[in-house]
């Protein structure tokens, strides 16, 4: 089987449905499913589909454990609505039967030795994991999680500095530019690669350049964090036609599942 399974659909809605079906399969096949989750615009439709499946009693999250990819560091108290913890509750957790005891975020209330806090998070993944399916969005600069360009392949959960382009993309959610966090805690590329299956979704022409570079590179290069996925054996990349618009058709046909 191809390492990278590329699925291009006309619309985002088609991808939302297919991605939710793949996640639902993981829930049905495992008595104690472990999911890695993402925030941002891209997964919202997938979460809506999962909620519908839960309401239709097709799936349950009762025994599911989740680990989110990242969380902002230093978010202001009155900006709590922009935290990823809040996002996940609003868009998924409060609408399904998950036990919140089984929900994990990278730690942001750090002690004197943050590396101990990060290790605890990683140890928890190792204890209940591996993550059976890691959902990813894609930054316009090719980031996955908040692993920005120049992130090493062996990176694990740690504090990261967000790049000006990521800060600018994130600023639409904040009252003013000054309120946008400049740091986050993110799973590392290596943490992501430990998961059994990866499902990356990307929509719109602003993601096209990163995808074009990804398929041209065909191996890991620090300039494009997403390229770490060339080191994984089971990756789905699901994109709409706009995101696929600059892909060289010849170089992708062998990966293509229409
Ligand atoms: C979010 C995350 C980020 C986003 C990416 C794309 O948890 O890890 O990598 O997936 O920035 O964001 P959207 O989907 O808003 O375009």
PDB file of C-alpha atoms and ligand atoms in Angstrom:
ATOM      1  CA  UNK A   1       0.000   0.000   0.000  1.00  0.00           C
ATOM      2  CA  UNK A   2       1.185   3.559  -0.706  1.00  0.00           C
ATOM      3  CA  UNK A   3       2.538   5.381   2.342  1.00  0.00           C
ATOM      4  CA  UNK A   4       0.697   8.539   1.434  1.00  0.00           C
ATOM      5  CA  UNK A   5      -2.910   8.080   0.463  1.00  0.00           C
ATOM      6  CA  UNK A   6      -4.070  11.274  -1.188  1.00  0.00           C
ATOM      7  CA  UNK A   7      -7.780  11.898  -1.472  1.00  0.00           C
ATOM      8  CA  UNK A   8      -8.917  14.924  -3.455  1.00  0.00           C
ATOM      9  CA  UNK A   9     -12.593  15.858  -3.299  1.00  0.00           C
ATOM     10  CA  UNK A  10     -14.535  18.626  -5.018  1.00  0.00           C
ATOM     11  CA  UNK A  11     -15.889  19.976  -1.768  1.00  0.00           C
ATOM     12  CA  UNK A  12     -14.864  20.267   1.864  1.00  0.00           C
ATOM     13  CA  UNK A  13     -18.169  18.640   2.853  1.00  0.00           C
ATOM     14  CA  UNK A  14     -17.239  15.413   1.056  1.00  0.00           C
ATOM     15  CA  UNK A  15     -13.937  15.290   2.951  1.00  0.00           C
ATOM     16  CA  UNK A  16     -15.637  16.042   6.268  1.00  0.00           C
ATOM     17  CA  UNK A  17     -17.864  12.992   5.727  1.00  0.00           C
ATOM     18  CA  UNK A  18     -15.072  10.623   4.600  1.00  0.00           C
ATOM     19  CA  UNK A  19     -12.740  11.714   7.438  1.00  0.00           C
ATOM     20  CA  UNK A  20     -15.517  11.249  10.020  1.00  0.00           C
ATOM     21  CA  UNK A  21     -16.136   7.742   8.628  1.00  0.00           C
ATOM     22  CA  UNK A  22     -12.450   6.843   9.028  1.00  0.00           C
ATOM     23  CA  UNK A  23     -12.473   8.112  12.630  1.00  0.00           C
ATOM     24  CA  UNK A  24     -15.742   6.266  13.327  1.00  0.00           C
ATOM     25  CA  UNK A  25     -14.109   3.031  12.129  1.00  0.00           C
ATOM     26  CA  UNK A  26     -11.293   3.514  14.657  1.00  0.00           C
ATOM     27  CA  UNK A  27     -13.889   3.962  17.406  1.00  0.00           C
ATOM     28  CA  UNK A  28     -15.770   0.825  16.347  1.00  0.00           C
ATOM     29  CA  UNK A  29     -12.683  -1.354  15.935  1.00  0.00           C
ATOM     30  CA  UNK A  30     -11.108  -0.566  19.323  1.00  0.00           C
ATOM     31  CA  UNK A  31     -12.509  -1.240  22.766  1.00  0.00           C
ATOM     32  CA  UNK A  32     -10.398   1.662  24.137  1.00  0.00           C
ATOM     33  CA  UNK A  33      -9.832   4.052  21.232  1.00  0.00           C
ATOM     34  CA  UNK A  34      -7.121   6.708  21.472  1.00  0.00           C
ATOM     35  CA  UNK A  35      -7.451   9.739  19.215  1.00  0.00           C
ATOM     36  CA  UNK A  36      -5.124  12.669  18.599  1.00  0.00           C
ATOM     37  CA  UNK A  37      -7.123  15.810  17.890  1.00  0.00           C
ATOM     38  CA  UNK A  38      -6.545  19.172  16.233  1.00  0.00           C
ATOM     39  CA  UNK A  39      -8.229  22.565  16.453  1.00  0.00           C
ATOM     40  CA  UNK A  40      -8.637  25.416  13.958  1.00  0.00           C
ATOM     41  CA  UNK A  41     -11.056  25.786  11.039  1.00  0.00           C
ATOM     42  CA  UNK A  42     -10.194  22.558   9.234  1.00  0.00           C
ATOM     43  CA  UNK A  43     -11.595  19.891  11.625  1.00  0.00           C
ATOM     44  CA  UNK A  44     -14.876  21.681  12.436  1.00  0.00           C
ATOM     45  CA  UNK A  45     -16.949  19.865   9.788  1.00  0.00           C
ATOM     46  CA  UNK A  46     -15.444  16.525  10.814  1.00  0.00           C
ATOM     47  CA  UNK A  47     -16.446  17.154  14.431  1.00  0.00           C
ATOM     48  CA  UNK A  48     -19.984  18.072  13.291  1.00  0.00           C
ATOM     49  CA  UNK A  49     -20.216  14.753  11.428  1.00  0.00           C
ATOM     50  CA  UNK A  50     -18.927  12.832  14.455  1.00  0.00           C
ATOM     51  CA  UNK A  51     -21.524  14.514  16.680  1.00  0.00           C
ATOM     52  CA  UNK A  52     -24.272  13.471  14.215  1.00  0.00           C
ATOM     53  CA  UNK A  53     -22.998   9.890  14.239  1.00  0.00           C
ATOM     54  CA  UNK A  54     -23.021   9.933  18.039  1.00  0.00           C
ATOM     55  CA  UNK A  55     -26.587  11.313  18.082  1.00  0.00           C
ATOM     56  CA  UNK A  56     -27.624   8.589  15.651  1.00  0.00           C
ATOM     57  CA  UNK A  57     -26.109   6.072  18.129  1.00  0.00           C
ATOM     58  CA  UNK A  58     -23.695   4.905  15.456  1.00  0.00           C
ATOM     59  CA  UNK A  59     -20.665   5.612  17.672  1.00  0.00           C
ATOM     60  CA  UNK A  60     -19.879   6.259  21.325  1.00  0.00           C
ATOM     61  CA  UNK A  61     -16.882   7.979  22.894  1.00  0.00           C
ATOM     62  CA  UNK A  62     -17.447   6.473  26.379  1.00  0.00           C
ATOM     63  CA  UNK A  63     -14.167   4.565  26.381  1.00  0.00           C
ATOM     64  CA  UNK A  64     -12.214   6.969  24.145  1.00  0.00           C
ATOM     65  CA  UNK A  65      -9.123   8.877  25.288  1.00  0.00           C
ATOM     66  CA  UNK A  66      -8.053  12.001  23.392  1.00  0.00           C
ATOM     67  CA  UNK A  67      -4.833  13.980  23.230  1.00  0.00           C
ATOM     68  CA  UNK A  68      -4.837  17.397  21.638  1.00  0.00           C
ATOM     69  CA  UNK A  69      -1.873  18.472  19.573  1.00  0.00           C
ATOM     70  CA  UNK A  70      -1.280  21.864  21.063  1.00  0.00           C
ATOM     71  CA  UNK A  71      -2.390  24.632  23.408  1.00  0.00           C
ATOM     72  CA  UNK A  72      -1.532  28.335  23.575  1.00  0.00           C
ATOM     73  CA  UNK A  73       0.819  29.501  26.267  1.00  0.00           C
ATOM     74  CA  UNK A  74       0.175  32.762  28.113  1.00  0.00           C
ATOM     75  CA  UNK A  75      -3.362  33.304  26.916  1.00  0.00           C
ATOM     76  CA  UNK A  76      -5.029  36.175  28.807  1.00  0.00           C
ATOM     77  CA  UNK A  77      -7.748  35.190  31.314  1.00  0.00           C
ATOM     78  CA  UNK A  78     -10.494  37.040  29.437  1.00  0.00           C
ATOM     79  CA  UNK A  79      -9.370  35.399  26.201  1.00  0.00           C
ATOM     80  CA  UNK A  80     -10.115  31.928  27.580  1.00  0.00           C
ATOM     81  CA  UNK A  81     -12.615  31.486  24.728  1.00  0.00           C
ATOM     82  CA  UNK A  82      -9.640  31.340  22.381  1.00  0.00           C
ATOM     83  CA  UNK A  83      -7.981  28.493  24.247  1.00  0.00           C
ATOM     84  CA  UNK A  84      -8.020  25.135  22.526  1.00  0.00           C
ATOM     85  CA  UNK A  85      -9.480  23.604  25.666  1.00  0.00           C
ATOM     86  CA  UNK A  86     -12.529  25.881  25.209  1.00  0.00           C
ATOM     87  CA  UNK A  87     -12.656  25.153  21.457  1.00  0.00           C
ATOM     88  CA  UNK A  88     -12.725  21.396  22.019  1.00  0.00           C
ATOM     89  CA  UNK A  89     -15.480  21.655  24.624  1.00  0.00           C
ATOM     90  CA  UNK A  90     -17.570  23.923  22.406  1.00  0.00           C
ATOM     91  CA  UNK A  91     -17.114  22.004  19.184  1.00  0.00           C
ATOM     92  CA  UNK A  92     -17.004  18.397  20.334  1.00  0.00           C
ATOM     93  CA  UNK A  93     -16.636  17.294  23.940  1.00  0.00           C
ATOM     94  CA  UNK A  94     -19.801  18.919  25.361  1.00  0.00           C
ATOM     95  CA  UNK A  95     -21.850  17.297  22.580  1.00  0.00           C
ATOM     96  CA  UNK A  96     -20.705  13.676  22.914  1.00  0.00           C
ATOM     97  CA  UNK A  97     -20.474  11.096  25.705  1.00  0.00           C
ATOM     98  CA  UNK A  98     -16.727  11.357  26.298  1.00  0.00           C
ATOM     99  CA  UNK A  99     -15.517  11.163  29.896  1.00  0.00           C
ATOM    100  CA  UNK A 100     -13.577  14.403  30.448  1.00  0.00           C
ATOM    101  CA  UNK A 101     -11.164  12.473  32.673  1.00  0.00           C
ATOM    102  CA  UNK A 102      -9.890  10.918  29.461  1.00  0.00           C
ATOM    103  CA  UNK A 103      -9.205  14.202  27.696  1.00  0.00           C
ATOM    104  CA  UNK A 104      -5.638  15.515  27.622  1.00  0.00           C
ATOM    105  CA  UNK A 105      -4.004  18.731  26.413  1.00  0.00           C
ATOM    106  CA  UNK A 106      -0.307  19.584  26.370  1.00  0.00           C
ATOM    107  CA  UNK A 107       0.373  21.112  29.802  1.00  0.00           C
ATOM    108  CA  UNK A 108       0.456  24.900  30.050  1.00  0.00           C
ATOM    109  CA  UNK A 109       0.485  25.377  33.828  1.00  0.00           C
ATOM    110  CA  UNK A 110       4.156  24.696  34.022  1.00  0.00           C
ATOM    111  CA  UNK A 111       6.261  24.171  37.109  1.00  0.00           C
ATOM    112  CA  UNK A 112       9.898  25.111  37.583  1.00  0.00           C
ATOM    113  CA  UNK A 113      10.893  22.188  35.396  1.00  0.00           C
ATOM    114  CA  UNK A 114       8.570  22.229  32.381  1.00  0.00           C
ATOM    115  CA  UNK A 115      10.386  19.231  30.896  1.00  0.00           C
ATOM    116  CA  UNK A 116       8.900  17.134  33.726  1.00  0.00           C
ATOM    117  CA  UNK A 117       5.391  18.319  32.807  1.00  0.00           C
ATOM    118  CA  UNK A 118       6.009  17.566  29.129  1.00  0.00           C
ATOM    119  CA  UNK A 119       7.371  14.120  29.972  1.00  0.00           C
ATOM    120  CA  UNK A 120       4.223  13.356  32.000  1.00  0.00           C
ATOM    121  CA  UNK A 121       2.095  14.222  28.938  1.00  0.00           C
ATOM    122  CA  UNK A 122       4.256  12.051  26.680  1.00  0.00           C
ATOM    123  CA  UNK A 123       4.250   9.225  29.267  1.00  0.00           C
ATOM    124  CA  UNK A 124       0.451   9.342  29.377  1.00  0.00           C
ATOM    125  CA  UNK A 125       0.315   8.920  25.585  1.00  0.00           C
ATOM    126  CA  UNK A 126       2.703   5.967  25.853  1.00  0.00           C
ATOM    127  CA  UNK A 127       0.669   4.470  28.711  1.00  0.00           C
ATOM    128  CA  UNK A 128      -2.766   4.518  27.038  1.00  0.00           C
ATOM    129  CA  UNK A 129      -1.531   4.762  23.458  1.00  0.00           C
ATOM    130  CA  UNK A 130      -0.273   4.556  20.871  1.00  0.00           C
ATOM    131  CA  UNK A 131      -2.609   7.140  19.409  1.00  0.00           C
ATOM    132  CA  UNK A 132      -4.578   5.109  16.895  1.00  0.00           C
ATOM    133  CA  UNK A 133      -5.470   8.050  14.698  1.00  0.00           C
ATOM    134  CA  UNK A 134      -3.928  11.526  14.762  1.00  0.00           C
ATOM    135  CA  UNK A 135      -5.999  14.210  13.054  1.00  0.00           C
ATOM    136  CA  UNK A 136      -3.970  17.109  11.618  1.00  0.00           C
ATOM    137  CA  UNK A 137      -4.660  20.440   9.939  1.00  0.00           C
ATOM    138  CA  UNK A 138      -1.965  22.203   7.939  1.00  0.00           C
ATOM    139  CA  UNK A 139      -0.471  25.661   8.429  1.00  0.00           C
ATOM    140  CA  UNK A 140       0.077  27.804   5.344  1.00  0.00           C
ATOM    141  CA  UNK A 141       3.807  27.529   6.161  1.00  0.00           C
ATOM    142  CA  UNK A 142       3.585  23.738   6.326  1.00  0.00           C
ATOM    143  CA  UNK A 143       3.338  23.437  10.115  1.00  0.00           C
ATOM    144  CA  UNK A 144       1.612  20.466  11.734  1.00  0.00           C
ATOM    145  CA  UNK A 145       0.599  20.880  15.343  1.00  0.00           C
ATOM    146  CA  UNK A 146       2.583  24.007  16.143  1.00  0.00           C
ATOM    147  CA  UNK A 147       5.793  22.534  14.786  1.00  0.00           C
ATOM    148  CA  UNK A 148       6.959  25.501  12.788  1.00  0.00           C
ATOM    149  CA  UNK A 149       9.634  25.376  10.050  1.00  0.00           C
ATOM    150  CA  UNK A 150      13.044  24.297  11.441  1.00  0.00           C
ATOM    151  CA  UNK A 151      11.410  21.941  13.968  1.00  0.00           C
ATOM    152  CA  UNK A 152      13.607  18.874  14.241  1.00  0.00           C
ATOM    153  CA  UNK A 153      12.333  15.450  13.259  1.00  0.00           C
ATOM    154  CA  UNK A 154      13.105  14.110  16.737  1.00  0.00           C
ATOM    155  CA  UNK A 155      11.103  16.841  18.519  1.00  0.00           C
ATOM    156  CA  UNK A 156       8.736  15.861  21.335  1.00  0.00           C
ATOM    157  CA  UNK A 157       6.230  17.925  23.347  1.00  0.00           C
ATOM    158  CA  UNK A 158       7.789  21.297  24.169  1.00  0.00           C
ATOM    159  CA  UNK A 159       7.359  25.080  24.177  1.00  0.00           C
ATOM    160  CA  UNK A 160       7.393  26.514  20.672  1.00  0.00           C
ATOM    161  CA  UNK A 161       7.647  30.055  19.318  1.00  0.00           C
ATOM    162  CA  UNK A 162       4.943  30.793  16.782  1.00  0.00           C
ATOM    163  CA  UNK A 163       6.125  32.392  13.544  1.00  0.00           C
ATOM    164  CA  UNK A 164       4.833  35.817  12.444  1.00  0.00           C
ATOM    165  CA  UNK A 165       2.734  34.144   9.707  1.00  0.00           C
ATOM    166  CA  UNK A 166       1.080  31.783  12.227  1.00  0.00           C
ATOM    167  CA  UNK A 167       0.474  34.680  14.641  1.00  0.00           C
ATOM    168  CA  UNK A 168      -1.114  36.644  11.767  1.00  0.00           C
ATOM    169  CA  UNK A 169      -3.364  33.665  10.801  1.00  0.00           C
ATOM    170  CA  UNK A 170      -4.413  33.198  14.438  1.00  0.00           C
ATOM    171  CA  UNK A 171      -5.090  36.913  14.985  1.00  0.00           C
ATOM    172  CA  UNK A 172      -8.557  36.726  13.365  1.00  0.00           C
ATOM    173  CA  UNK A 173      -9.817  35.140  16.601  1.00  0.00           C
ATOM    174  CA  UNK A 174      -8.444  37.828  18.946  1.00  0.00           C
ATOM    175  CA  UNK A 175      -9.593  41.379  19.718  1.00  0.00           C
ATOM    176  CA  UNK A 176      -6.234  42.876  18.884  1.00  0.00           C
ATOM    177  CA  UNK A 177      -2.946  41.669  17.431  1.00  0.00           C
ATOM    178  CA  UNK A 178      -1.235  42.251  20.798  1.00  0.00           C
ATOM    179  CA  UNK A 179      -3.479  39.643  22.436  1.00  0.00           C
ATOM    180  CA  UNK A 180      -2.413  36.802  20.128  1.00  0.00           C
ATOM    181  CA  UNK A 181      -0.135  34.389  21.986  1.00  0.00           C
ATOM    182  CA  UNK A 182       3.353  34.124  20.534  1.00  0.00           C
ATOM    183  CA  UNK A 183       4.111  30.806  22.194  1.00  0.00           C
ATOM    184  CA  UNK A 184       2.403  27.448  22.536  1.00  0.00           C
ATOM    185  CA  UNK A 185       3.069  23.972  23.834  1.00  0.00           C
ATOM    186  CA  UNK A 186       2.929  21.450  21.012  1.00  0.00           C
ATOM    187  CA  UNK A 187       3.449  17.755  20.492  1.00  0.00           C
ATOM    188  CA  UNK A 188       6.644  17.328  18.511  1.00  0.00           C
ATOM    189  CA  UNK A 189       7.045  15.853  15.039  1.00  0.00           C
ATOM    190  CA  UNK A 190       8.328  12.668  16.629  1.00  0.00           C
ATOM    191  CA  UNK A 191       5.301  12.487  18.935  1.00  0.00           C
ATOM    192  CA  UNK A 192       3.041  12.765  15.876  1.00  0.00           C
ATOM    193  CA  UNK A 193       4.985  10.084  14.001  1.00  0.00           C
ATOM    194  CA  UNK A 194       4.420   7.646  16.891  1.00  0.00           C
ATOM    195  CA  UNK A 195       0.697   7.493  16.117  1.00  0.00           C
ATOM    196  CA  UNK A 196      -0.531   4.485  14.126  1.00  0.00           C
ATOM    197  CA  UNK A 197      -2.460   6.390  11.495  1.00  0.00           C
ATOM    198  CA  UNK A 198      -2.354  10.066  10.484  1.00  0.00           C
ATOM    199  CA  UNK A 199      -5.198  11.905   8.814  1.00  0.00           C
ATOM    200  CA  UNK A 200      -4.332  15.398   7.555  1.00  0.00           C
ATOM    201  CA  UNK A 201      -7.018  17.650   6.128  1.00  0.00           C
ATOM    202  CA  UNK A 202      -6.376  20.895   4.242  1.00  0.00           C
ATOM    203  CA  UNK A 203      -8.763  23.181   2.414  1.00  0.00           C
ATOM    204  CA  UNK A 204      -8.459  26.231   0.209  1.00  0.00           C
ATOM    205  CA  UNK A 205      -5.814  27.680  -2.048  1.00  0.00           C
ATOM    206  CA  UNK A 206      -3.821  29.119   0.868  1.00  0.00           C
ATOM    207  CA  UNK A 207      -2.709  25.545   1.640  1.00  0.00           C
ATOM    208  CA  UNK A 208      -1.768  24.736  -1.982  1.00  0.00           C
ATOM    209  CA  UNK A 209       1.844  25.913  -1.859  1.00  0.00           C
ATOM    210  CA  UNK A 210       2.745  23.808   1.204  1.00  0.00           C
ATOM    211  CA  UNK A 211       1.154  20.739  -0.418  1.00  0.00           C
ATOM    212  CA  UNK A 212       3.003  21.336  -3.667  1.00  0.00           C
ATOM    213  CA  UNK A 213       6.307  21.503  -1.760  1.00  0.00           C
ATOM    214  CA  UNK A 214       5.393  18.368   0.199  1.00  0.00           C
ATOM    215  CA  UNK A 215       4.870  16.261  -2.929  1.00  0.00           C
ATOM    216  CA  UNK A 216       7.987  17.714  -4.568  1.00  0.00           C
ATOM    217  CA  UNK A 217      10.193  16.958  -1.525  1.00  0.00           C
ATOM    218  CA  UNK A 218       9.252  13.279  -1.097  1.00  0.00           C
ATOM    219  CA  UNK A 219      11.360  13.180   2.086  1.00  0.00           C
ATOM    220  CA  UNK A 220      11.774  15.100   5.341  1.00  0.00           C
ATOM    221  CA  UNK A 221      13.119  18.628   5.104  1.00  0.00           C
ATOM    222  CA  UNK A 222      13.109  20.945   8.133  1.00  0.00           C
ATOM    223  CA  UNK A 223      11.803  23.829   6.028  1.00  0.00           C
ATOM    224  CA  UNK A 224       8.411  22.067   5.747  1.00  0.00           C
ATOM    225  CA  UNK A 225       7.351  20.337   9.001  1.00  0.00           C
ATOM    226  CA  UNK A 226       4.595  18.431   7.207  1.00  0.00           C
ATOM    227  CA  UNK A 227       7.299  16.584   5.271  1.00  0.00           C
ATOM    228  CA  UNK A 228       7.940  14.542   8.444  1.00  0.00           C
ATOM    229  CA  UNK A 229       4.918  12.544   7.255  1.00  0.00           C
ATOM    230  CA  UNK A 230       7.136  10.952   4.574  1.00  0.00           C
ATOM    231  CA  UNK A 231       8.606   9.015   7.537  1.00  0.00           C
ATOM    232  CA  UNK A 232       5.246   7.488   8.442  1.00  0.00           C
ATOM    233  CA  UNK A 233       3.688   4.375   6.884  1.00  0.00           C
ATOM    234  CA  UNK A 234      -0.005   5.137   7.115  1.00  0.00           C
ATOM    235  CA  UNK A 235      -0.981   8.683   6.190  1.00  0.00           C
ATOM    236  CA  UNK A 236      -4.161   9.995   4.623  1.00  0.00           C
ATOM    237  CA  UNK A 237      -3.972  13.465   3.094  1.00  0.00           C
ATOM    238  CA  UNK A 238      -7.453  14.695   2.304  1.00  0.00           C
ATOM    239  CA  UNK A 239      -7.761  17.957   0.427  1.00  0.00           C
ATOM    240  CA  UNK A 240     -10.260  19.884  -1.647  1.00  0.00           C
ATOM    241  CA  UNK A 241      -9.674  20.882  -5.274  1.00  0.00           C
ATOM    242  CA  UNK A 242      -8.521  24.372  -4.308  1.00  0.00           C
ATOM    243  CA  UNK A 243      -5.778  23.020  -2.069  1.00  0.00           C
ATOM    244  CA  UNK A 244      -4.849  20.584  -4.865  1.00  0.00           C
ATOM    245  CA  UNK A 245      -4.839  23.308  -7.517  1.00  0.00           C
ATOM    246  CA  UNK A 246      -1.068  23.665  -7.838  1.00  0.00           C
ATOM    247  CA  UNK A 247      -0.137  19.983  -7.518  1.00  0.00           C
ATOM    248  CA  UNK A 248       1.755  18.547 -10.430  1.00  0.00           C
ATOM    249  CA  UNK A 249      -0.800  15.984 -11.645  1.00  0.00           C
ATOM    250  CA  UNK A 250       1.882  13.641 -12.942  1.00  0.00           C
ATOM    251  CA  UNK A 251       3.742  13.396  -9.628  1.00  0.00           C
ATOM    252  CA  UNK A 252       0.605  12.716  -7.617  1.00  0.00           C
ATOM    253  CA  UNK A 253      -1.341  10.257  -9.791  1.00  0.00           C
ATOM    254  CA  UNK A 254       0.249   7.239  -8.221  1.00  0.00           C
ATOM    255  CA  UNK A 255      -0.917   8.367  -4.789  1.00  0.00           C
ATOM    256  CA  UNK A 256      -4.369   9.343  -5.912  1.00  0.00           C
ATOM    257  CA  UNK A 257      -7.554   7.718  -4.702  1.00  0.00           C
ATOM    258  CA  UNK A 258     -10.480   9.590  -6.221  1.00  0.00           C
TER     259      UNK A 258
HETATM  260  C1  LIG B   1      -4.315  23.239  15.554  1.00  0.00           C
HETATM  261  C2  LIG B   1      -3.034  23.009  14.897  1.00  0.00           C
HETATM  262  C3  LIG B   1      -2.616  23.788  13.687  1.00  0.00           C
HETATM  263  C4  LIG B   1      -3.746  23.966  12.668  1.00  0.00           C
HETATM  264  C5  LIG B   1      -3.269  24.736  11.443  1.00  0.00           C
HETATM  265  C6  LIG B   1      -4.360  24.942  10.419  1.00  0.00           C
HETATM  266  O1  LIG B   1      -4.479  22.389  16.657  1.00  0.00           O
HETATM  267  O2  LIG B   1      -2.297  22.206  15.348  1.00  0.00           O
HETATM  268  O3  LIG B   1      -1.548  23.111  13.067  1.00  0.00           O
HETATM  269  O4  LIG B   1      -4.210  22.701  12.283  1.00  0.00           O
HETATM  270  O5  LIG B   1      -2.741  25.951  11.839  1.00  0.00           O
HETATM  271  O6  LIG B   1      -5.354  25.753  10.964  1.00  0.00           O
HETATM  272  P1  LIG B   1      -6.742  25.963  10.199  1.00  0.00           P
HETATM  273  O7  LIG B   1      -7.419  24.647  10.173  1.00  0.00           O
HETATM  274  O8  LIG B   1      -7.481  26.969  11.033  1.00  0.00           O
HETATM  275  O9  LIG B   1      -6.407  26.457   8.829  1.00  0.00           O
END
